[in-house]
Amino acid sequence: MYAESIGRLIEEFKSFPGIGRKTAERMAFHILVSKKDAATKLANAIIDIKEKVHPCTQCFHITDTDPCAICSNEDRDAHLLCVVEQPKDVLAIERMGLYQGKYHVLLGAISLLDGVSERDLTISALLNRVKAEGITEVILATGPSMEGDTTALTISQRLEAMDVKVSRIARGLPTGSSIETVSKAILADALETRRPFKNQGA
Ligand SMILES: [Zn+2]
């Protein structure tokens, strides 16, 4: 019922999370009636995100420069490292506007259920950074979930032999939530009131 190219665009939009047929049709027709410039800008933005955006080779945050803007910012405290699961957690903490250290993105969390082990994450790169970059404190800001806790515990064990303070943000974060979804105030409080990470029997 549509010209083939409109039908194709509708199908593409329909594959987006949360987009049904009606919305997909509205989006396709919006593009159809918009200026050619606007459509080209959108198409180029999509191409750029796939071609130019990649993980930072230092912290594994997503970036189109390498190192990323955070790693290369000399005004930030290079001795303080906040460890998070995903790039979106970096964005959540950055939105708070209080944290002035640097980050390390694990690209996941240890999960027996999903078959994600320590080796699938960027933990060995993290240990190398702690050794090489003179890090004095590692803040474990993995999610307040079983996976986040397991990951934090594993990292704290790996860091035990190193001369570095290890702390964990936790207080006030609802169990099972994610760093990305908690409010700014709760996240700020959790970061402010971080506590030294103690291993069982350590
Ligand atoms: Zn970086």
mmCIF file of C-alpha atoms and ligand atoms in Angstrom:
data_model
loop_
_atom_site.group_PDB
_atom_site.id
_atom_site.type_symbol
_atom_site.label_atom_id
_atom_site.label_comp_id
_atom_site.label_asym_id
_atom_site.label_seq_id
_atom_site.Cartn_x
_atom_site.Cartn_y
_atom_site.Cartn_z
ATOM 1 C CA MET A 1 0.000 0.000 0.000
ATOM 2 C CA TYR A 2 2.992 2.325 0.353
ATOM 3 C CA ALA A 3 5.722 3.144 -2.098
ATOM 4 C CA GLU A 4 8.389 0.508 -1.506
ATOM 5 C CA SER A 5 10.910 2.947 0.005
ATOM 6 C CA ILE A 6 8.398 4.277 2.568
ATOM 7 C CA GLY A 7 7.436 0.744 3.533
ATOM 8 C CA ARG A 8 11.116 -0.058 4.034
ATOM 9 C CA LEU A 9 11.642 2.939 6.318
ATOM 10 C CA ILE A 10 8.549 2.052 8.362
ATOM 11 C CA GLU A 11 9.893 -1.485 8.824
ATOM 12 C CA GLU A 12 13.261 -0.081 9.990
ATOM 13 C CA PHE A 13 11.616 2.210 12.562
ATOM 14 C CA LYS A 14 9.412 -0.636 13.772
ATOM 15 C CA SER A 15 12.519 -2.540 14.825
ATOM 16 C CA PHE A 16 13.348 0.171 17.424
ATOM 17 C CA PRO A 17 12.572 -0.598 21.086
ATOM 18 C CA GLY A 18 9.150 0.703 22.051
ATOM 19 C CA ILE A 19 8.131 1.724 18.526
ATOM 20 C CA GLY A 20 4.934 0.218 17.109
ATOM 21 C CA ARG A 21 3.549 0.407 13.572
ATOM 22 C CA LYS A 22 1.624 3.672 14.082
ATOM 23 C CA THR A 23 4.600 5.538 15.513
ATOM 24 C CA ALA A 24 6.851 4.072 12.822
ATOM 25 C CA GLU A 25 4.468 5.383 10.172
ATOM 26 C CA ARG A 26 4.387 8.835 11.783
ATOM 27 C CA MET A 27 8.189 8.941 11.851
ATOM 28 C CA ALA A 28 8.501 7.851 8.219
ATOM 29 C CA PHE A 29 5.963 10.424 7.035
ATOM 30 C CA HIS A 30 7.631 13.100 9.132
ATOM 31 C CA ILE A 31 10.852 12.418 7.256
ATOM 32 C CA LEU A 32 9.004 12.344 3.947
ATOM 33 C CA VAL A 33 7.680 15.888 4.434
ATOM 34 C CA SER A 34 10.756 17.342 6.152
ATOM 35 C CA LYS A 35 13.429 19.293 4.296
ATOM 36 C CA LYS A 36 16.078 17.282 2.523
ATOM 37 C CA ASP A 37 18.773 18.811 4.799
ATOM 38 C CA ALA A 38 17.086 17.516 7.943
ATOM 39 C CA ALA A 39 16.772 14.009 6.531
ATOM 40 C CA THR A 40 20.422 14.008 5.443
ATOM 41 C CA LYS A 41 21.502 15.195 8.916
ATOM 42 C CA LEU A 42 19.597 12.317 10.520
ATOM 43 C CA ALA A 43 21.048 9.767 8.090
ATOM 44 C CA ASN A 44 24.586 11.084 8.701
ATOM 45 C CA ALA A 45 24.129 11.009 12.484
ATOM 46 C CA ILE A 46 23.204 7.326 12.238
ATOM 47 C CA ILE A 47 26.210 6.550 10.029
ATOM 48 C CA ASP A 48 28.564 8.518 12.313
ATOM 49 C CA ILE A 49 27.481 6.705 15.481
ATOM 50 C CA LYS A 50 28.453 3.388 13.886
ATOM 51 C CA GLU A 51 31.647 4.585 12.204
ATOM 52 C CA LYS A 52 33.105 7.086 14.658
ATOM 53 C CA VAL A 53 31.935 5.997 18.105
ATOM 54 C CA HIS A 54 34.043 3.318 19.795
ATOM 55 C CA PRO A 55 35.194 2.412 23.308
ATOM 56 C CA CYS A 56 37.943 4.648 24.764
ATOM 57 C CA THR A 57 41.155 2.595 24.881
ATOM 58 C CA GLN A 58 41.807 3.770 28.462
ATOM 59 C CA CYS A 59 38.462 3.691 30.262
ATOM 60 C CA PHE A 60 36.157 1.876 27.746
ATOM 61 C CA HIS A 61 33.574 4.663 27.842
ATOM 62 C CA ILE A 62 32.001 5.344 24.425
ATOM 63 C CA THR A 63 33.720 8.169 22.578
ATOM 64 C CA ASP A 64 34.500 9.576 19.158
ATOM 65 C CA THR A 65 37.962 10.736 20.259
ATOM 66 C CA ASP A 66 40.667 8.581 21.807
ATOM 67 C CA PRO A 67 41.295 8.946 24.686
ATOM 68 C CA CYS A 68 37.813 10.204 25.540
ATOM 69 C CA ALA A 69 37.067 13.735 26.765
ATOM 70 C CA ILE A 70 37.020 12.562 30.410
ATOM 71 C CA CYS A 71 40.342 10.671 30.246
ATOM 72 C CA SER A 72 42.049 13.584 28.497
ATOM 73 C CA ASN A 73 40.683 16.243 30.877
ATOM 74 C CA GLU A 74 43.652 17.265 33.025
ATOM 75 C CA ASP A 75 41.447 19.159 35.477
ATOM 76 C CA ARG A 76 39.982 15.883 36.699
ATOM 77 C CA ASP A 77 41.492 13.919 39.584
ATOM 78 C CA ALA A 78 43.541 11.212 37.884
ATOM 79 C CA HIS A 79 44.082 9.322 41.172
ATOM 80 C CA LEU A 80 40.396 8.613 41.711
ATOM 81 C CA LEU A 81 38.736 5.917 39.616
ATOM 82 C CA CYS A 82 35.010 5.193 39.590
ATOM 83 C CA VAL A 83 34.240 1.693 38.283
ATOM 84 C CA VAL A 84 30.867 1.271 36.560
ATOM 85 C CA GLU A 85 29.179 -1.445 34.529
ATOM 86 C CA GLN A 86 28.123 0.475 31.410
ATOM 87 C CA PRO A 87 28.762 3.742 29.534
ATOM 88 C CA LYS A 88 25.228 4.868 30.468
ATOM 89 C CA ASP A 89 26.291 4.745 34.147
ATOM 90 C CA VAL A 90 29.079 7.232 33.361
ATOM 91 C CA LEU A 91 26.447 9.518 31.840
ATOM 92 C CA ALA A 92 24.227 9.181 34.949
ATOM 93 C CA ILE A 93 27.102 10.108 37.298
ATOM 94 C CA GLU A 94 28.231 12.927 35.001
ATOM 95 C CA ARG A 95 24.696 14.381 34.963
ATOM 96 C CA MET A 96 24.997 14.709 38.743
ATOM 97 C CA GLY A 97 27.903 17.074 38.137
ATOM 98 C CA LEU A 98 29.688 16.329 41.428
ATOM 99 C CA TYR A 99 32.226 13.674 40.606
ATOM 100 C CA GLN A 100 35.623 14.977 39.510
ATOM 101 C CA GLY A 101 37.655 11.785 39.165
ATOM 102 C CA LYS A 102 37.980 9.434 36.223
ATOM 103 C CA TYR A 103 36.126 6.263 35.242
ATOM 104 C CA HIS A 104 36.606 2.672 34.257
ATOM 105 C CA VAL A 105 33.775 0.951 32.389
ATOM 106 C CA LEU A 106 33.590 -2.833 32.856
ATOM 107 C CA LEU A 107 31.219 -3.381 29.910
ATOM 108 C CA GLY A 108 28.995 -5.659 31.987
ATOM 109 C CA ALA A 109 28.774 -7.441 35.322
ATOM 110 C CA ILE A 110 29.682 -10.961 36.387
ATOM 111 C CA SER A 111 26.627 -13.183 35.986
ATOM 112 C CA LEU A 112 26.647 -16.966 36.262
ATOM 113 C CA LEU A 113 23.139 -17.019 34.854
ATOM 114 C CA ASP A 114 24.089 -15.137 31.687
ATOM 115 C CA GLY A 115 27.475 -16.839 31.420
ATOM 116 C CA VAL A 116 29.405 -13.589 31.955
ATOM 117 C CA SER A 117 32.684 -14.237 33.760
ATOM 118 C CA GLU A 118 35.459 -12.005 35.023
ATOM 119 C CA ARG A 119 37.345 -12.541 31.747
ATOM 120 C CA ASP A 120 34.494 -11.106 29.690
ATOM 121 C CA LEU A 121 34.853 -7.758 31.455
ATOM 122 C CA THR A 122 37.645 -5.165 31.408
ATOM 123 C CA ILE A 123 38.905 -6.165 34.876
ATOM 124 C CA SER A 124 42.489 -6.989 33.848
ATOM 125 C CA ALA A 125 42.732 -3.591 32.108
ATOM 126 C CA LEU A 126 41.466 -2.043 35.346
ATOM 127 C CA LEU A 127 44.167 -3.785 37.408
ATOM 128 C CA ASN A 128 46.818 -2.575 34.949
ATOM 129 C CA ARG A 129 45.537 0.988 35.251
ATOM 130 C CA VAL A 130 45.597 0.882 39.051
ATOM 131 C CA LYS A 131 49.240 -0.227 38.881
ATOM 132 C CA ALA A 132 50.360 2.101 36.093
ATOM 133 C CA GLU A 133 48.436 5.293 36.811
ATOM 134 C CA GLY A 134 49.090 5.752 40.527
ATOM 135 C CA ILE A 135 45.418 5.372 41.449
ATOM 136 C CA THR A 136 44.845 5.996 45.179
ATOM 137 C CA GLU A 137 41.144 5.163 45.409
ATOM 138 C CA VAL A 138 38.861 2.865 43.439
ATOM 139 C CA ILE A 139 35.144 3.510 43.921
ATOM 140 C CA LEU A 140 33.076 0.453 43.022
ATOM 141 C CA ALA A 141 29.868 1.851 41.532
ATOM 142 C CA THR A 142 28.556 -1.362 40.050
ATOM 143 C CA GLY A 143 24.774 -1.737 40.310
ATOM 144 C CA PRO A 144 22.984 -2.587 43.584
ATOM 145 C CA SER A 145 22.120 -6.072 42.299
ATOM 146 C CA MET A 146 23.484 -9.558 42.910
ATOM 147 C CA GLU A 147 25.593 -9.261 39.738
ATOM 148 C CA GLY A 148 26.848 -5.813 40.769
ATOM 149 C CA ASP A 149 27.768 -7.087 44.252
ATOM 150 C CA THR A 150 29.540 -10.172 42.894
ATOM 151 C CA THR A 151 31.505 -8.000 40.494
ATOM 152 C CA ALA A 152 32.445 -5.528 43.241
ATOM 153 C CA LEU A 153 33.584 -8.378 45.508
ATOM 154 C CA THR A 154 35.705 -9.949 42.768
ATOM 155 C CA ILE A 155 37.395 -6.659 41.917
ATOM 156 C CA SER A 156 38.061 -5.894 45.585
ATOM 157 C CA GLN A 157 39.755 -9.297 45.920
ATOM 158 C CA ARG A 158 41.953 -8.613 42.885
ATOM 159 C CA LEU A 159 42.914 -5.232 44.330
ATOM 160 C CA GLU A 160 43.670 -6.578 47.799
ATOM 161 C CA ALA A 161 47.398 -6.943 47.206
ATOM 162 C CA MET A 162 47.690 -3.436 45.773
ATOM 163 C CA ASP A 163 48.210 -0.293 47.761
ATOM 164 C CA VAL A 164 44.877 1.296 46.929
ATOM 165 C CA LYS A 165 41.806 2.306 48.897
ATOM 166 C CA VAL A 166 38.673 0.475 47.717
ATOM 167 C CA SER A 167 35.208 1.815 48.464
ATOM 168 C CA ARG A 168 31.697 0.861 47.442
ATOM 169 C CA ILE A 169 28.725 3.115 46.855
ATOM 170 C CA ALA A 170 25.606 1.464 48.170
ATOM 171 C CA ARG A 171 23.634 3.298 50.820
ATOM 172 C CA GLY A 172 20.236 4.440 49.651
ATOM 173 C CA LEU A 173 20.386 2.651 46.326
ATOM 174 C CA PRO A 174 17.354 0.384 46.080
ATOM 175 C CA THR A 175 18.418 -3.252 45.629
ATOM 176 C CA GLY A 176 17.882 -4.444 42.089
ATOM 177 C CA SER A 177 17.828 -0.916 40.645
ATOM 178 C CA SER A 178 20.514 0.360 38.312
ATOM 179 C CA ILE A 179 22.843 3.340 38.652
ATOM 180 C CA GLU A 180 21.285 4.783 35.547
ATOM 181 C CA THR A 181 17.722 4.875 36.902
ATOM 182 C CA VAL A 182 18.180 6.227 40.443
ATOM 183 C CA SER A 183 17.588 9.912 41.089
ATOM 184 C CA LYS A 184 20.441 12.421 41.117
ATOM 185 C CA ALA A 185 20.018 13.078 44.854
ATOM 186 C CA ILE A 186 20.160 9.402 45.801
ATOM 187 C CA LEU A 187 23.168 8.838 43.555
ATOM 188 C CA ALA A 188 24.955 11.899 44.956
ATOM 189 C CA ASP A 189 24.317 10.642 48.503
ATOM 190 C CA ALA A 190 25.515 7.138 47.602
ATOM 191 C CA LEU A 191 28.751 8.537 46.169
ATOM 192 C CA GLU A 192 29.274 10.960 49.042
ATOM 193 C CA THR A 193 28.728 8.294 51.729
ATOM 194 C CA ARG A 194 30.767 5.563 50.041
ATOM 195 C CA ARG A 195 32.317 3.172 52.524
ATOM 196 C CA PRO A 196 35.549 1.187 52.538
ATOM 197 C CA PHE A 197 34.928 -2.165 50.905
ATOM 198 C CA LYS A 198 35.563 -4.963 53.409
ATOM 199 C CA ASN A 199 36.012 -8.541 52.300
ATOM 200 C CA GLN A 200 34.759 -11.374 54.419
ATOM 201 C CA GLY A 201 37.758 -12.498 56.423
ATOM 202 C CA ALA A 202 39.999 -9.687 55.163
HETATM 203 ZN ZN ZN B 1 38.313 7.369 28.488
#
